[in-house]
Coordinates of C-alpha atoms in Angstrom, one line a residue:
X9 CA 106.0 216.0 140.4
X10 CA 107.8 214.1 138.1
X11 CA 110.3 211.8 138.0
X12 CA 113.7 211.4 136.6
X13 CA 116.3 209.0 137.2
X14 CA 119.9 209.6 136.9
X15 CA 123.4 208.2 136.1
X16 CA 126.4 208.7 138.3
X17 CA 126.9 209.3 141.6
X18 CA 125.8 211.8 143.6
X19 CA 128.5 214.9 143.6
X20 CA 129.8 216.6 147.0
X21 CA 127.8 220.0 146.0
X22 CA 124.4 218.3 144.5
X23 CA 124.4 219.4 141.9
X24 CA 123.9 217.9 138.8
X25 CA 122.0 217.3 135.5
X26 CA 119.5 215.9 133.3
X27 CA 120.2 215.5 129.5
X28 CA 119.3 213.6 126.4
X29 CA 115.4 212.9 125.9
X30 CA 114.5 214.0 129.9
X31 CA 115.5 217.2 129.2
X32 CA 113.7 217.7 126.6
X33 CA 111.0 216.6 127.9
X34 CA 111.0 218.6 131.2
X35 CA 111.9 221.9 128.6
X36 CA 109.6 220.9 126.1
X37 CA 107.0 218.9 127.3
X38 CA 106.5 219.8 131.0
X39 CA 107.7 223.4 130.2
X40 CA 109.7 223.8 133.1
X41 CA 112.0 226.4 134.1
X42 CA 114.7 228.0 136.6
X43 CA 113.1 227.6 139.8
X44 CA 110.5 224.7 138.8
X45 CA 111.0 221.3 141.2
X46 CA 111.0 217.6 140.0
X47 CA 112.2 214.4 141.8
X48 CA 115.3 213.2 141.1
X49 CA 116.5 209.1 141.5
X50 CA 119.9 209.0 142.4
X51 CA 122.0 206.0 143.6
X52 CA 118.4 204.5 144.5
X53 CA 117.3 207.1 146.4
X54 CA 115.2 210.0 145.9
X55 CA 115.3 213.7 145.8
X56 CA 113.3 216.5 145.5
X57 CA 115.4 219.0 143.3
X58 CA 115.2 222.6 142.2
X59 CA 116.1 223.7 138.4
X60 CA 118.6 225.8 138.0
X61 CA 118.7 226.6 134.4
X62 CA 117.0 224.6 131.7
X63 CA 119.0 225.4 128.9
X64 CA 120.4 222.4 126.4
X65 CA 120.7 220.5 129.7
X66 CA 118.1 220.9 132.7
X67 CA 120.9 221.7 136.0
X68 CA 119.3 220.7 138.9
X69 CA 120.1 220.9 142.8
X70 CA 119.4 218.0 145.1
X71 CA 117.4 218.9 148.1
X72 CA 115.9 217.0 150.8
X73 CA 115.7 213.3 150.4
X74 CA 112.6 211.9 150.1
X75 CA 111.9 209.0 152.9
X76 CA 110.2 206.2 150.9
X77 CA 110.0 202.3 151.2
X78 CA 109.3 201.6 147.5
X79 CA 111.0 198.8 146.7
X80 CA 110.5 194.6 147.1
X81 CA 112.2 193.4 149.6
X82 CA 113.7 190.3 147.7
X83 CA 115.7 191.0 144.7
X84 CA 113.6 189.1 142.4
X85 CA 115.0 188.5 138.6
X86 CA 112.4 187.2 135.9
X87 CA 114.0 184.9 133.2
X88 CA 111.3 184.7 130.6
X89 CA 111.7 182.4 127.8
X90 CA 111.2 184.5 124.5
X91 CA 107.9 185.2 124.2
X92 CA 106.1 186.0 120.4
X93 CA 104.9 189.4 119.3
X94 CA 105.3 192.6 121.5
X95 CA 104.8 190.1 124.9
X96 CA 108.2 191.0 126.3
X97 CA 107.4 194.7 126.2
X98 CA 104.7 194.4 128.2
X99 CA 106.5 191.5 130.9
X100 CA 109.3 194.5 131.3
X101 CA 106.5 196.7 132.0
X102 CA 104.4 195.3 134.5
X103 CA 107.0 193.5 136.3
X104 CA 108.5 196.8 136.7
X105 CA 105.3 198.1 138.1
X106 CA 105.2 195.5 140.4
X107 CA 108.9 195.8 141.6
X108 CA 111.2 193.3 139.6
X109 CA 114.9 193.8 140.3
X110 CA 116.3 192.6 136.5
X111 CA 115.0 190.8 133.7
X112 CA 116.7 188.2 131.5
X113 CA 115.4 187.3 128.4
X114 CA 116.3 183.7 127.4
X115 CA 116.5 181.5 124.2
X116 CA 113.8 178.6 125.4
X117 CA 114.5 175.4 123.6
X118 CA 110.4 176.0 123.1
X119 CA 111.2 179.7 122.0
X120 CA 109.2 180.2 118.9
X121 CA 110.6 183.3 118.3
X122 CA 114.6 183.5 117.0
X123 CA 116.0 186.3 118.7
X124 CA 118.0 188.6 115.8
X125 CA 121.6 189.5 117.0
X126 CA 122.1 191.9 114.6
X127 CA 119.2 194.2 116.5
X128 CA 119.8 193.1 119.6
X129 CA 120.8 196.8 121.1
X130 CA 118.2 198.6 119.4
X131 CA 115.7 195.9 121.0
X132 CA 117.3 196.2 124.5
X133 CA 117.5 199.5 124.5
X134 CA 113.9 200.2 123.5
X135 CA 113.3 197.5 126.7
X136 CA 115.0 199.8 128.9
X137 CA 113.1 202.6 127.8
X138 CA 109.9 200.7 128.2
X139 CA 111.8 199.9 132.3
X140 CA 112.4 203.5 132.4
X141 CA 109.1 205.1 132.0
X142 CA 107.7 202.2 134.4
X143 CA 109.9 203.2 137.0
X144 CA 109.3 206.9 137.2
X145 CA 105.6 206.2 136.5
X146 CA 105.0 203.5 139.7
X147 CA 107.4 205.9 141.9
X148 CA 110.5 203.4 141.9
X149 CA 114.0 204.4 143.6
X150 CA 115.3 201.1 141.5
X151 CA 115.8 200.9 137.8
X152 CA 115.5 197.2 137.0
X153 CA 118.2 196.1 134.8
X154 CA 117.7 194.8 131.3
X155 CA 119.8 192.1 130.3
X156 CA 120.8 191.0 126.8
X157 CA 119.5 188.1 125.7
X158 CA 121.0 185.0 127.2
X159 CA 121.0 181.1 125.8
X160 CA 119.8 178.5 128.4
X161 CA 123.5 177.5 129.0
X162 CA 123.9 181.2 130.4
X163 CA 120.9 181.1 132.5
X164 CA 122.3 178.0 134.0
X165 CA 125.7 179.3 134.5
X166 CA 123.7 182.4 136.5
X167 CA 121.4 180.5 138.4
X168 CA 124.6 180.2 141.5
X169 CA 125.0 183.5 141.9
X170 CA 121.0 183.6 143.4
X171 CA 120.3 182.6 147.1
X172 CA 117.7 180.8 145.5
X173 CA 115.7 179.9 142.3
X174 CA 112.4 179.1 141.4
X175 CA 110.7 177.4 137.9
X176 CA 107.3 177.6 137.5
X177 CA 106.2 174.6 135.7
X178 CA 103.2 173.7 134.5
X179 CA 103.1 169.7 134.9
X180 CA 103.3 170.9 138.7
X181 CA 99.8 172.4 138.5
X182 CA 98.8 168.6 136.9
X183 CA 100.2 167.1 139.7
X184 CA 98.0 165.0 142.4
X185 CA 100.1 166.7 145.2
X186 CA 101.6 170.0 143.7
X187 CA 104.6 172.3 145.0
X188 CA 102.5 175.3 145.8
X189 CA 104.0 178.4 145.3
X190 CA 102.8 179.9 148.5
X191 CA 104.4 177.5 150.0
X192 CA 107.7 178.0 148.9
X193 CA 107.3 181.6 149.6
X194 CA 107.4 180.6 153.3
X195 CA 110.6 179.6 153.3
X196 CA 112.0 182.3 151.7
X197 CA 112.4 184.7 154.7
X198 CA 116.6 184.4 155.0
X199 CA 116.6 185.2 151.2
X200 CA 118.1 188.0 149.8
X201 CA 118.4 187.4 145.9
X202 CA 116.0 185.3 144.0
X203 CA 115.3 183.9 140.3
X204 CA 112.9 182.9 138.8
X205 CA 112.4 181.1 135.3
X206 CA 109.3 181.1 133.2
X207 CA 109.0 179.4 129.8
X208 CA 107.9 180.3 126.8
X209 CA 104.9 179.4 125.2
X210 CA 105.4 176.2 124.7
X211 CA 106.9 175.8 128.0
X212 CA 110.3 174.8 129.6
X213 CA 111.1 171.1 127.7
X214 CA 112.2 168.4 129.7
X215 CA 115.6 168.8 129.0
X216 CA 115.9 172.0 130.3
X217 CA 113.5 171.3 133.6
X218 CA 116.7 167.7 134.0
X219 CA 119.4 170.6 134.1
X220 CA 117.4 173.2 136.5
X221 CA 116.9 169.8 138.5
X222 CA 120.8 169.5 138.9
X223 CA 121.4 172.9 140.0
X224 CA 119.1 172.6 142.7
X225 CA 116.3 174.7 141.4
X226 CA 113.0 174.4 142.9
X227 CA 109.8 173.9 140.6
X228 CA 106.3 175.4 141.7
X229 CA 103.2 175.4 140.2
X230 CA 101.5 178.7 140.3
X231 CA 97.9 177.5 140.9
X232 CA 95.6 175.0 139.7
X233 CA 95.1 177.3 136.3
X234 CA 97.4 177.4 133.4
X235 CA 98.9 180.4 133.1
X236 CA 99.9 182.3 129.6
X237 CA 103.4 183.3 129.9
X238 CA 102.8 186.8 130.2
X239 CA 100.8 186.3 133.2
X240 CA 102.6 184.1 134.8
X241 CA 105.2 186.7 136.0
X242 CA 102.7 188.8 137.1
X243 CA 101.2 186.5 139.4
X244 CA 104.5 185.4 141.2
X245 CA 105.7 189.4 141.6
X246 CA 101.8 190.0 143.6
X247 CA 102.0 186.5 145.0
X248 CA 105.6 188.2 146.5
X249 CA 104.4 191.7 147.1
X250 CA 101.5 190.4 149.7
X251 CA 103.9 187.7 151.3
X252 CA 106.7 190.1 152.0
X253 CA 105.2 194.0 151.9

């Protein structure tokens, strides 16, 4: 069946309803009707749901709950350093498939690409789209939050409120002795929320890895291989997935 996630909170009779481009598509598209079931993601949990009219809006009543352990057990944020061309559409993506908690976009001092304030909603929201459809397509009860774009001063300002973050840096994987990132994952075990920061493509400068020094930010390399920065999230969400599911 498919899935739908939904605003608000659950209300005392359950029922409740679909709008906007969902229920169009479960009119339209799926060609559902009054009587037809879908799954429903409320307040991170999901329900099987019966439609009871799919006029304008698609009504629908929340049944049973569905018992599922979808989600990472670490609350893992990705702060990507703005990548060139369509490569943050397809970091939101994949990272949602593989169970990010948020995303924060960030102006690298490396950042080739200048982030345009004047279309920064239509940009963000066509991210959250892109979270969207991941979600419902890899069977998520959590729909990872999309940040605006933040400078490097923000990301800093951020970094406290995380039990813990992580920077994967490069010169690590140059290193005669480097921080492994499997190691690292080891003592993560009391750890709730986590961040982690990946450059751009040029890389986090040395300025910026002297600040994440001073908050206490621990750098890993992410194997012996240099990684693009669209891969590199990748590998540290399945690095995660097999240490902790």
């Amino acid at each position: 069946m498919q899935r739908y996630f939904i605003g608000g909170k659950v209300p005392d009779n359950r029922i409740t309803e679909i709008t906007g481009d969902d229920a169009k598509h479960i009119a339209k598209v799926m060609r559902q009707t009054a009587g037809d079931q879908l799954i429903a993601v409320m307040e991170g949990k999901a329900y099987r749901a019966t439609i009871l009219s799919a006029e304008r809006d698609i009504e629908v009543r929340l049944e049973a709950e569905l018992e599922a352990n979808v989600e990472m057990p670490k609350k893992v944020t990705i702060a990507c350093g703005l990548p060139k061309g369509d490569k943050l559409d397809l970091i939101t993506q994949k990272c949602t498939e593989l169970g990010m908690y948020a995303l924060i976009p960030f102006a690298a001092e490396r950042s080739i690409v200048k982030w345009d304030a004047s279309k920064n909603d239509k940009k963000i929201s066509r991210l959250q789209k892109i979270a969207k459809e991941a979600a419902e397509q890899s069977h998520r009860t959590h729909l990872p939050a999309i940040h605006n774009v933040h400078s490097f001063k923000q990301i800093l300002a951020a970094s406290g409120s995380y039990d813990v973050v992580i920077v994967a840096y490069e010169e690590e994987a140059r290193a005669s002795s480097p921080v492994r990132f499997a190691d690292i994952l080891k003592t993560l075990y009391d750890k709730s929320t986590v961040l982690i920061v990946f450059g751009p493509e040029g890389g986090i400068s040395e300025n910026e890895v002297s600040s994440l020094k001073k908050t206490g930010a621990l750098f890993t390399s992410l194997g012996p291989r240099i990684l693009r920065t669209e891969t590199a999230p990748f590998y540290a969400l399945s690095a995660m997935s097999y240490e902790f599911e």
